């Protein structure tokens, strides 16, 4: 499992490189693309998260498709903010069997989730993404997790 997570982490880093930045996994506060630190409580008014890609379905034990959560300003323009921790969870059903890498750090305003999966079938799943001092983002539609329970 550790090796599988490392492979997923490498795939995520490769995707982020394609976007033009590498996340600093050791950083604790957001920073702008110019390198200056931006405190989460100093984000401009109206800053929010949107989906670049979203999930429409899932199968038990399989990584779901990549989800790109983007930090944008009030006009919907992507912000080049780094080191904002974005957390994935289930809004419904709660609890659900969401597993994998549930916290990602932004690079150039993108938090890319590529190692999320479910361990149990679920119906009517709505994912929620949260970050400090930003409104939560919920998946626009419900989806079902297909299959039978994953073996431990």
Tab-separated table of N, CA and C in Angstrom, residues 56-58 60 90-97 118 120-127 141-148:
chain	number	residue	atom	x	y	z
A	56	UNK	N	-17.807	11.630	-11.407
A	56	UNK	CA	-19.186	11.293	-11.778
A	56	UNK	C	-19.558	9.879	-11.373
A	57	UNK	N	-18.610	9.103	-10.895
A	57	UNK	CA	-18.879	7.739	-10.467
A	57	UNK	C	-17.613	7.107	-9.933
A	58	UNK	N	-17.755	5.936	-9.316
A	58	UNK	CA	-16.595	5.268	-8.742
A	58	UNK	C	-16.887	3.785	-8.594
A	60	UNK	N	-15.619	0.355	-6.173
A	60	UNK	CA	-14.956	-0.034	-4.926
A	60	UNK	C	-13.514	-0.446	-5.212
A	90	UNK	N	-16.686	13.234	2.609
A	90	UNK	CA	-18.044	12.955	2.116
A	90	UNK	C	-19.033	13.827	2.853
A	91	UNK	N	-19.873	14.510	2.101
A	91	UNK	CA	-20.976	15.239	2.699
A	91	UNK	C	-22.119	14.262	2.956
A	92	UNK	N	-22.403	13.425	1.951
A	92	UNK	CA	-23.360	12.324	2.108
A	92	UNK	C	-22.830	11.112	1.366
A	93	UNK	N	-23.085	9.904	1.789
A	93	UNK	CA	-23.512	9.605	3.149
A	93	UNK	C	-22.369	9.894	4.118
A	94	UNK	N	-22.704	10.147	5.334
A	94	UNK	CA	-21.669	10.435	6.317
A	94	UNK	C	-21.918	9.542	7.523
A	95	UNK	N	-21.038	8.622	7.836
A	95	UNK	CA	-19.730	8.429	7.199
A	95	UNK	C	-19.859	7.641	5.894
A	96	UNK	N	-18.831	7.763	5.085
A	96	UNK	CA	-18.727	6.939	3.879
A	96	UNK	C	-17.349	6.301	3.883
A	97	UNK	N	-17.076	5.491	2.895
A	97	UNK	CA	-15.828	4.716	2.907
A	97	UNK	C	-14.719	5.374	2.092
A	118	UNK	N	-12.912	4.399	-2.718
A	118	UNK	CA	-13.911	3.966	-1.751
A	118	UNK	C	-13.706	2.494	-1.449
A	120	UNK	N	-16.197	0.652	0.175
A	120	UNK	CA	-17.524	0.045	0.273
A	120	UNK	C	-18.413	0.676	-0.800
A	121	UNK	N	-19.411	-0.081	-1.274
A	121	UNK	CA	-20.380	0.541	-2.174
A	121	UNK	C	-21.188	1.595	-1.416
A	122	UNK	N	-21.520	2.658	-2.084
A	122	UNK	CA	-22.332	3.720	-1.489
A	122	UNK	C	-23.261	4.272	-2.560
A	123	UNK	N	-24.373	4.817	-2.132
A	123	UNK	CA	-25.327	5.446	-3.059
A	123	UNK	C	-25.485	6.912	-2.679
A	124	UNK	N	-25.645	7.754	-3.689
A	124	UNK	CA	-25.903	9.168	-3.439
A	124	UNK	C	-24.746	9.908	-2.805
A	125	UNK	N	-23.513	9.579	-3.219
A	125	UNK	CA	-22.328	10.214	-2.632
A	125	UNK	C	-22.198	11.653	-3.131
A	126	UNK	N	-21.953	12.549	-2.210
A	126	UNK	CA	-21.602	13.933	-2.531
A	126	UNK	C	-20.287	14.217	-1.822
A	127	UNK	N	-19.269	14.588	-2.586
A	127	UNK	CA	-17.974	14.926	-2.000
A	127	UNK	C	-17.943	16.397	-1.621
A	141	UNK	N	-23.161	16.934	-8.459
A	141	UNK	CA	-24.163	15.868	-8.576
A	141	UNK	C	-23.796	14.711	-7.663
A	142	UNK	N	-24.814	13.950	-7.286
A	142	UNK	CA	-24.577	12.726	-6.532
A	142	UNK	C	-24.086	11.648	-7.476
A	143	UNK	N	-23.331	10.701	-6.935
A	143	UNK	CA	-22.916	9.548	-7.728
A	143	UNK	C	-22.918	8.322	-6.840
A	144	UNK	N	-22.892	7.168	-7.471
A	144	UNK	CA	-22.890	5.906	-6.745
A	144	UNK	C	-21.517	5.253	-6.842
A	145	UNK	N	-21.146	4.529	-5.800
A	145	UNK	CA	-19.934	3.716	-5.796
A	145	UNK	C	-20.380	2.284	-6.059
A	146	UNK	N	-19.921	1.719	-7.179
A	146	UNK	CA	-20.344	0.408	-7.631
A	146	UNK	C	-19.398	-0.680	-7.115
A	147	UNK	N	-19.903	-1.886	-6.958
A	147	UNK	CA	-19.068	-3.025	-6.615
A	147	UNK	C	-19.378	-3.555	-5.244
A	148	UNK	N	-18.569	-4.547	-4.837
A	148	UNK	CA	-18.740	-5.139	-3.516
A	148	UNK	C	-17.600	-4.679	-2.625
